[in-house]
mmCIF file of C-alpha atoms in Angstrom:
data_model
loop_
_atom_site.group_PDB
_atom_site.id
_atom_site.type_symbol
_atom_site.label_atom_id
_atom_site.label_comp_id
_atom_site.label_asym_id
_atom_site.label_seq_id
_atom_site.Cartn_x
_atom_site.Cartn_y
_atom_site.Cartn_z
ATOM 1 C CA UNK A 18 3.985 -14.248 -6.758
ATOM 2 C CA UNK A 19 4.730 -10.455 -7.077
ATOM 3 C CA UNK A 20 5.628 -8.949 -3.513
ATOM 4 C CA UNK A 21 4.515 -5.525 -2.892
ATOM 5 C CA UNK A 22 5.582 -4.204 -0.009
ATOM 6 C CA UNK A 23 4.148 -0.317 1.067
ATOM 7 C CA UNK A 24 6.795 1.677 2.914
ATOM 8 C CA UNK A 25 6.946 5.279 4.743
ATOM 9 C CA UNK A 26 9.322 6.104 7.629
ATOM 10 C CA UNK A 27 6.695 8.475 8.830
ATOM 11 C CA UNK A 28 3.503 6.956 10.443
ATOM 12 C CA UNK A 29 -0.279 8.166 9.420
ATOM 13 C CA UNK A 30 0.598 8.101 5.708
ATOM 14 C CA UNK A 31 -1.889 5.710 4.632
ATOM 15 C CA UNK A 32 0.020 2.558 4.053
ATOM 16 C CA UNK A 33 -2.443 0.259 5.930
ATOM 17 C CA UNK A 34 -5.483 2.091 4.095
ATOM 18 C CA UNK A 35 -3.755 1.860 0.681
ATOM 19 C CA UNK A 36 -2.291 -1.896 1.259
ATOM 20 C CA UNK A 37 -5.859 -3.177 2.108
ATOM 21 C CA UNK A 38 -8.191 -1.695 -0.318
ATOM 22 C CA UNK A 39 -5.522 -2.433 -3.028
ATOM 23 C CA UNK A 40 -5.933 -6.033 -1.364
ATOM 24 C CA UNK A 41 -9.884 -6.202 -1.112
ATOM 25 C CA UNK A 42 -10.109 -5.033 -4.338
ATOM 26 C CA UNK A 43 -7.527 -7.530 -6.329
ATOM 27 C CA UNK A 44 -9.359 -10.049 -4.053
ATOM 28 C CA UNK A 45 -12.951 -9.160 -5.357
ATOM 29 C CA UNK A 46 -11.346 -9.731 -9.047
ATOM 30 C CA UNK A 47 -10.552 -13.115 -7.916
ATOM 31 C CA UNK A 48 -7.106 -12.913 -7.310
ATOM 32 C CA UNK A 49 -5.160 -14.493 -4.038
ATOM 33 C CA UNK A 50 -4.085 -12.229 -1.464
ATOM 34 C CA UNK A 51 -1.641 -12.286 2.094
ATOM 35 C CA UNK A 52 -1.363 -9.091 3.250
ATOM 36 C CA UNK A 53 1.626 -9.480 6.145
ATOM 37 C CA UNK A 54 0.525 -6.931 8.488
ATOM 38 C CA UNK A 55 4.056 -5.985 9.950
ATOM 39 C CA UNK A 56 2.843 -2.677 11.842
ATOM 40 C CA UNK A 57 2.893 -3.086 15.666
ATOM 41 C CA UNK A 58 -0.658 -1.576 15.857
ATOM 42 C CA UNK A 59 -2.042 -4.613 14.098
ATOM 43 C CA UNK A 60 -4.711 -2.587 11.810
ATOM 44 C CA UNK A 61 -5.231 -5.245 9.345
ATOM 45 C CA UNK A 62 -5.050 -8.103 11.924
ATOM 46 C CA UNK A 63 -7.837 -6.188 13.806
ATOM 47 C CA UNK A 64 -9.858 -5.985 10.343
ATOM 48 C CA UNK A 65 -9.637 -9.180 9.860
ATOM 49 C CA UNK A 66 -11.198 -10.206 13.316
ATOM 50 C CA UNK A 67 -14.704 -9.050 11.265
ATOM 51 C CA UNK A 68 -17.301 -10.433 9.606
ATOM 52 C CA UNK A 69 -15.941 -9.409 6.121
ATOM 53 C CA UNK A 70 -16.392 -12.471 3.576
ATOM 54 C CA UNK A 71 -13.409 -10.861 1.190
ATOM 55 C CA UNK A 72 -11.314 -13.924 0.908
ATOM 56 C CA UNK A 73 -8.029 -11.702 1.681
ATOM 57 C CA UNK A 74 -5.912 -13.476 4.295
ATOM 58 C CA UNK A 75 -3.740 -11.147 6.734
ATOM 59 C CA UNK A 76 -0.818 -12.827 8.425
ATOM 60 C CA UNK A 77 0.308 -10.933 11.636
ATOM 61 C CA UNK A 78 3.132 -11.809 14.108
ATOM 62 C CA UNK A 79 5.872 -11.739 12.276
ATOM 63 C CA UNK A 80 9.617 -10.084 13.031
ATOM 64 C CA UNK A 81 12.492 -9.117 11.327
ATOM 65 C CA UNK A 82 13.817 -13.086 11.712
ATOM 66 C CA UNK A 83 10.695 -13.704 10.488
ATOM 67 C CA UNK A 84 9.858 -11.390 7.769
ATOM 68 C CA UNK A 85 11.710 -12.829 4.485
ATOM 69 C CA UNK A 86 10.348 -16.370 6.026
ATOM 70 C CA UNK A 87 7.015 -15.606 5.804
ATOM 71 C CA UNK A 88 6.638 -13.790 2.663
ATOM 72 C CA UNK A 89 8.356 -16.785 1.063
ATOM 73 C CA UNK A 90 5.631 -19.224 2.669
ATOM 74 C CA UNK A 91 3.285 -17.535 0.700
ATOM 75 C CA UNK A 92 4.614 -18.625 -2.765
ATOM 76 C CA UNK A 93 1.650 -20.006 -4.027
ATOM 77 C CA UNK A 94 -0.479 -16.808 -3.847
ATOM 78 C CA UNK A 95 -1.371 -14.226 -6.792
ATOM 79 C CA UNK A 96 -0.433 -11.123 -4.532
ATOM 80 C CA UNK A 97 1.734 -10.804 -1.337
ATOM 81 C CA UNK A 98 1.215 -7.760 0.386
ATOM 82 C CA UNK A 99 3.505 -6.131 3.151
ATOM 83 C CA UNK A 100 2.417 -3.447 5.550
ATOM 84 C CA UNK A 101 5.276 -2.008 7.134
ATOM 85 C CA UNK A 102 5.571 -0.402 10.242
ATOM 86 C CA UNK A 103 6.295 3.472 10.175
ATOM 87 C CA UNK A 104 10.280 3.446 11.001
ATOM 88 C CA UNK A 105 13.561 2.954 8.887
ATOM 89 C CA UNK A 106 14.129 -0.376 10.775
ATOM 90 C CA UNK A 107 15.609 -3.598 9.947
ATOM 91 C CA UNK A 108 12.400 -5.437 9.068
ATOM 92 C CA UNK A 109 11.368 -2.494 6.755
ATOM 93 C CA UNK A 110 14.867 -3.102 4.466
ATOM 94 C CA UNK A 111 14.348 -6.990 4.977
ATOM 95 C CA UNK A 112 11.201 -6.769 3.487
ATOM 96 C CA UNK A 113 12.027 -4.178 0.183
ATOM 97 C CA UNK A 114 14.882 -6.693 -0.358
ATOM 98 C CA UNK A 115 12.205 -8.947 -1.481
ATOM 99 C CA UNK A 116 9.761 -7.020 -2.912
ATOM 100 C CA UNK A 117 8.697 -6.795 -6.526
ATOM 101 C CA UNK A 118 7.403 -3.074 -5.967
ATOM 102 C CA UNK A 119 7.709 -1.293 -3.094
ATOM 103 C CA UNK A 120 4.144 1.095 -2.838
ATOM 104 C CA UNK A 121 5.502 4.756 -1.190
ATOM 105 C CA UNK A 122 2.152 6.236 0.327
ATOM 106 C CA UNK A 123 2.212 10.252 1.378
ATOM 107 C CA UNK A 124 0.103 12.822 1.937
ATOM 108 C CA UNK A 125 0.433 16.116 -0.086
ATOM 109 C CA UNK A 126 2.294 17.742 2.511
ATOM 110 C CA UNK A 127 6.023 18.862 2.354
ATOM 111 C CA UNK A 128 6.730 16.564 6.311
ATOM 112 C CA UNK A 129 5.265 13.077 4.249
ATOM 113 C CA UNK A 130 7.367 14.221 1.140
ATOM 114 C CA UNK A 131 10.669 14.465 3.152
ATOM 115 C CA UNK A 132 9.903 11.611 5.082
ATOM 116 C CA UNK A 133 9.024 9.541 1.254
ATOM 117 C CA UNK A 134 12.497 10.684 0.256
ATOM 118 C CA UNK A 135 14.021 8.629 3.289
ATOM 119 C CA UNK A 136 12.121 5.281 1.902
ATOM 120 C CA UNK A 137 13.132 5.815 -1.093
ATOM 121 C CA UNK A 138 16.844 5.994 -0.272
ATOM 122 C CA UNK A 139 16.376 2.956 1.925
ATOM 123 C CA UNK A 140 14.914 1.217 -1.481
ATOM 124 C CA UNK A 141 18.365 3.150 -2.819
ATOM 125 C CA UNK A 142 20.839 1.325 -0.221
ATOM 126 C CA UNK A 143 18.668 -2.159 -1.321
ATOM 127 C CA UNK A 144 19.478 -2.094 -4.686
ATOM 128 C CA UNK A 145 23.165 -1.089 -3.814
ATOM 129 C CA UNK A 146 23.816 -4.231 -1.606
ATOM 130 C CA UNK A 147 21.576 -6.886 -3.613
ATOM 131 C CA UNK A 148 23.018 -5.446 -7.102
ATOM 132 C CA UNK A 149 19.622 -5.306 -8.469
ATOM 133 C CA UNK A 150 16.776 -3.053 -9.015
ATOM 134 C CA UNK A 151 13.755 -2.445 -7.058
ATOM 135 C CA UNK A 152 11.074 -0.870 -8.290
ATOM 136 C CA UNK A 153 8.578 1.712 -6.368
ATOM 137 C CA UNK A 154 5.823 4.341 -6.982
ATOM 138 C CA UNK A 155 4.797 6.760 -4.803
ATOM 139 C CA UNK A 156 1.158 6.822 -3.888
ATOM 140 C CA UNK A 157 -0.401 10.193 -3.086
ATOM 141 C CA UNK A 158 -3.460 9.911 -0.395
ATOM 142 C CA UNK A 159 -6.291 11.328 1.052
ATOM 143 C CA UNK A 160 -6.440 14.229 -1.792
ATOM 144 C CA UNK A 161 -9.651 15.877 -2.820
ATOM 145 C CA UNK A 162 -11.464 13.646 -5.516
ATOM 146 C CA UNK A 163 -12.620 17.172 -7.095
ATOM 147 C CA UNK A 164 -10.395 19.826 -6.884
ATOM 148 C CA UNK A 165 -6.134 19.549 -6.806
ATOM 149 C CA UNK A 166 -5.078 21.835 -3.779
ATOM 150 C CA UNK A 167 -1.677 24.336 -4.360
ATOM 151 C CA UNK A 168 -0.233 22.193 -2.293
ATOM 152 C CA UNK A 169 -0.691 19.032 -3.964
ATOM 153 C CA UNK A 170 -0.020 20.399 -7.236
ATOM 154 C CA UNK A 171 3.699 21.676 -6.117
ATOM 155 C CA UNK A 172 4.343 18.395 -4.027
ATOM 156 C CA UNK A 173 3.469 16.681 -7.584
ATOM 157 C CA UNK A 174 5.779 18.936 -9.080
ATOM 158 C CA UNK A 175 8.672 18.520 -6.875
ATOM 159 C CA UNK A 176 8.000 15.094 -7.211
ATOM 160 C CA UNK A 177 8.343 15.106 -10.742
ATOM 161 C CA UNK A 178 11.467 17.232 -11.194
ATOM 162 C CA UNK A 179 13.401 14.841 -9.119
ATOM 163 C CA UNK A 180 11.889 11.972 -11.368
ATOM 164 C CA UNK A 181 10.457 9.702 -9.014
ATOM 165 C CA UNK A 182 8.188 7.011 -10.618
ATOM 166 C CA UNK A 183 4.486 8.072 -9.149
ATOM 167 C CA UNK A 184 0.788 6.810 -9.714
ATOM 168 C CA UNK A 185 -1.330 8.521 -12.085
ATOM 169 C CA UNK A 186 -4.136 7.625 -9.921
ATOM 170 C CA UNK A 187 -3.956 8.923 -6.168
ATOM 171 C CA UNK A 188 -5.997 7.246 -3.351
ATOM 172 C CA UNK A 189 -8.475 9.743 -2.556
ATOM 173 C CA UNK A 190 -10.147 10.975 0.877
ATOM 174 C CA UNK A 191 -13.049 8.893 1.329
ATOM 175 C CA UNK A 192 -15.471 7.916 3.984
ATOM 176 C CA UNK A 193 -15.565 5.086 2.590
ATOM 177 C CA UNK A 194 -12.163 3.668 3.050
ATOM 178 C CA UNK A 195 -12.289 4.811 7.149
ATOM 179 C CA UNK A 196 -15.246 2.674 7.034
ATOM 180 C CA UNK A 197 -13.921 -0.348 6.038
ATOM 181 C CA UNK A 198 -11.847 -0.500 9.109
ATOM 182 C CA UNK A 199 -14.184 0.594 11.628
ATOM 183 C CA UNK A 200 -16.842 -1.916 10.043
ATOM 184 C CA UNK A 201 -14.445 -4.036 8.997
ATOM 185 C CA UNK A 202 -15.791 -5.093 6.290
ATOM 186 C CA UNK A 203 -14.752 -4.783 2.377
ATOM 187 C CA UNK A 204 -15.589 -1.896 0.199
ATOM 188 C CA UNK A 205 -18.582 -3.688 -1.606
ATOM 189 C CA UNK A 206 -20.009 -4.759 1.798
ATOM 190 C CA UNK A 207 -20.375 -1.380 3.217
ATOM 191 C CA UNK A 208 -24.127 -0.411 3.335
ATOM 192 C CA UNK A 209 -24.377 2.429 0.553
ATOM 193 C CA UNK A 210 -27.435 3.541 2.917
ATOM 194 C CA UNK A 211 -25.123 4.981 5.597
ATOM 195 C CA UNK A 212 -21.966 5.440 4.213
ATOM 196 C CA UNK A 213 -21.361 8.251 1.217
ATOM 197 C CA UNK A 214 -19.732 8.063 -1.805
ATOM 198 C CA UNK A 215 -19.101 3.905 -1.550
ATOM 199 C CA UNK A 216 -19.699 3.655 -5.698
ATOM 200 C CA UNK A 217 -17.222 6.528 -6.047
ATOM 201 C CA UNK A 218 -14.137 4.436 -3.645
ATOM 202 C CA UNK A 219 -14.513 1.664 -5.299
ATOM 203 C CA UNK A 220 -13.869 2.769 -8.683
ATOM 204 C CA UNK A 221 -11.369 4.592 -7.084
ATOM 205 C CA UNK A 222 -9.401 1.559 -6.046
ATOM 206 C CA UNK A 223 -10.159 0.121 -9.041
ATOM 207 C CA UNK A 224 -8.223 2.849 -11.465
ATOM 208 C CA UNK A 225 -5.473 2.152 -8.526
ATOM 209 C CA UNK A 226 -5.246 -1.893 -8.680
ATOM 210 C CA UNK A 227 -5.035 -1.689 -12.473
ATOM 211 C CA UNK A 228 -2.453 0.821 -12.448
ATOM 212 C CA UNK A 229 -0.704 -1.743 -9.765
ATOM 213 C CA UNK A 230 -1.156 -4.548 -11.742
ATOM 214 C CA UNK A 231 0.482 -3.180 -14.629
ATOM 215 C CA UNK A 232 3.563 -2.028 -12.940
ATOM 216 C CA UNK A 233 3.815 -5.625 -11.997
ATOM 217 C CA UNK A 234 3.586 -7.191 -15.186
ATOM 218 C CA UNK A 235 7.230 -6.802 -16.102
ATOM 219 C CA UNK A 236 8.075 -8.410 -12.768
ATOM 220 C CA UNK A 237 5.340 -11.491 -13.055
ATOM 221 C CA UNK A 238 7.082 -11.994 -16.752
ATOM 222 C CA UNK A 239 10.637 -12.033 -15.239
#
């Protein structure tokens, strides 16, 4: 049961967008998958009030007694999937202590690349008190699927002279994916007829999930 918990201090990163199209899509493979939606603003609790068939199950309610609790009651599932709320709280370090990878979503912007340096240190002050490691990646969002801005390409490259452990793949800005929440529905059920570039997302999250799935492998084999 890999845990994979998706972390930012800073709110509007994309953690709920990232954590539940990783989700649908693992699901759609065949795979079982909790997401634990521990944000206060409920987004993947409201999702799943749909009609979306995608056999992902979201688990809401849950507090920082709560937290290791729950994730633990979900043993018996492929994937367990955290969605943190956007604050260095209690809950938030409760739940990295358990995770197998902790997923660090930002925009290519120099505020959500400050703001990924403070959940990284809280992964930091994890490993420090538990004596282990933890691994994470940072996700970058909501980038252009054609053309790498300045921005993005020195945010990269700041990223990668302080050797932090990123995806190849980023989660691009698609239609698509806003979709999915205010249709609630999965990726493949969106109606290609009236939303764009559907195809294009969910190969998208598919380079993503396999890039995912790999980082977990050393953790599934421990």
């Amino acid at each position: 049961m890999p845990v994979v918990v998706f972390a930012n201090p800073k709110g509007g990163s994309s953690k709920s967008t990232s954590a539940l199209i990783l989700a649908q899509t693992l699901a759609s493979a065949g795979a079982s998958v909790t997401v634990i939606d521990a944000d206060p603003n409920r987004p993947l609790v409201d999702w799943r009030t749909g009609q979306s068939k995608s056999s992902v199950r979201v688990i809401g309610d849950v507090t920082e007694q709560t937290i290791i609790r729950t994730i633990a009651d979900n043993h018996t599932q492929q994937f367990v999937f955290v969605d943190l709320e956007g604050s260095a709280s209690r809950m938030v370090s409760r739940a990295i202590s358990r995770a197998d990878v902790v997923v660090i979503p930002l925009q290519a912007s120099a505020v959500d690349a400050r703001q990924a340096s403070r959940a990284v240190g809280l992964v930091q002050e994890e490993e420090e008190t538990l004596n282990r490691t933890i691994n994470f990646r940072v996700l970058i969002t909501r980038t252009s699927p054609l053309i790498k801005t300045r921005l993005e390409k020195e945010i990269v490259g700041v990223l990668t002279k302080a050797d932090l452990p990123m995806f190849k793949n980023h989660l691009h800005e698609r239609q698509a994916y806003k979709a999915v929440f205010a249709r609630r529905l999965a990726l493949n059920e969106l109606d290609q007829q009236s939303v764009s570039g559907v195809p294009e997302a969910i190969a998208n999250a598919e380079k993503l999930a396999e890039e995912l799935t790999d980082v977990l492998t050393p953790a599934e084999a421990a």
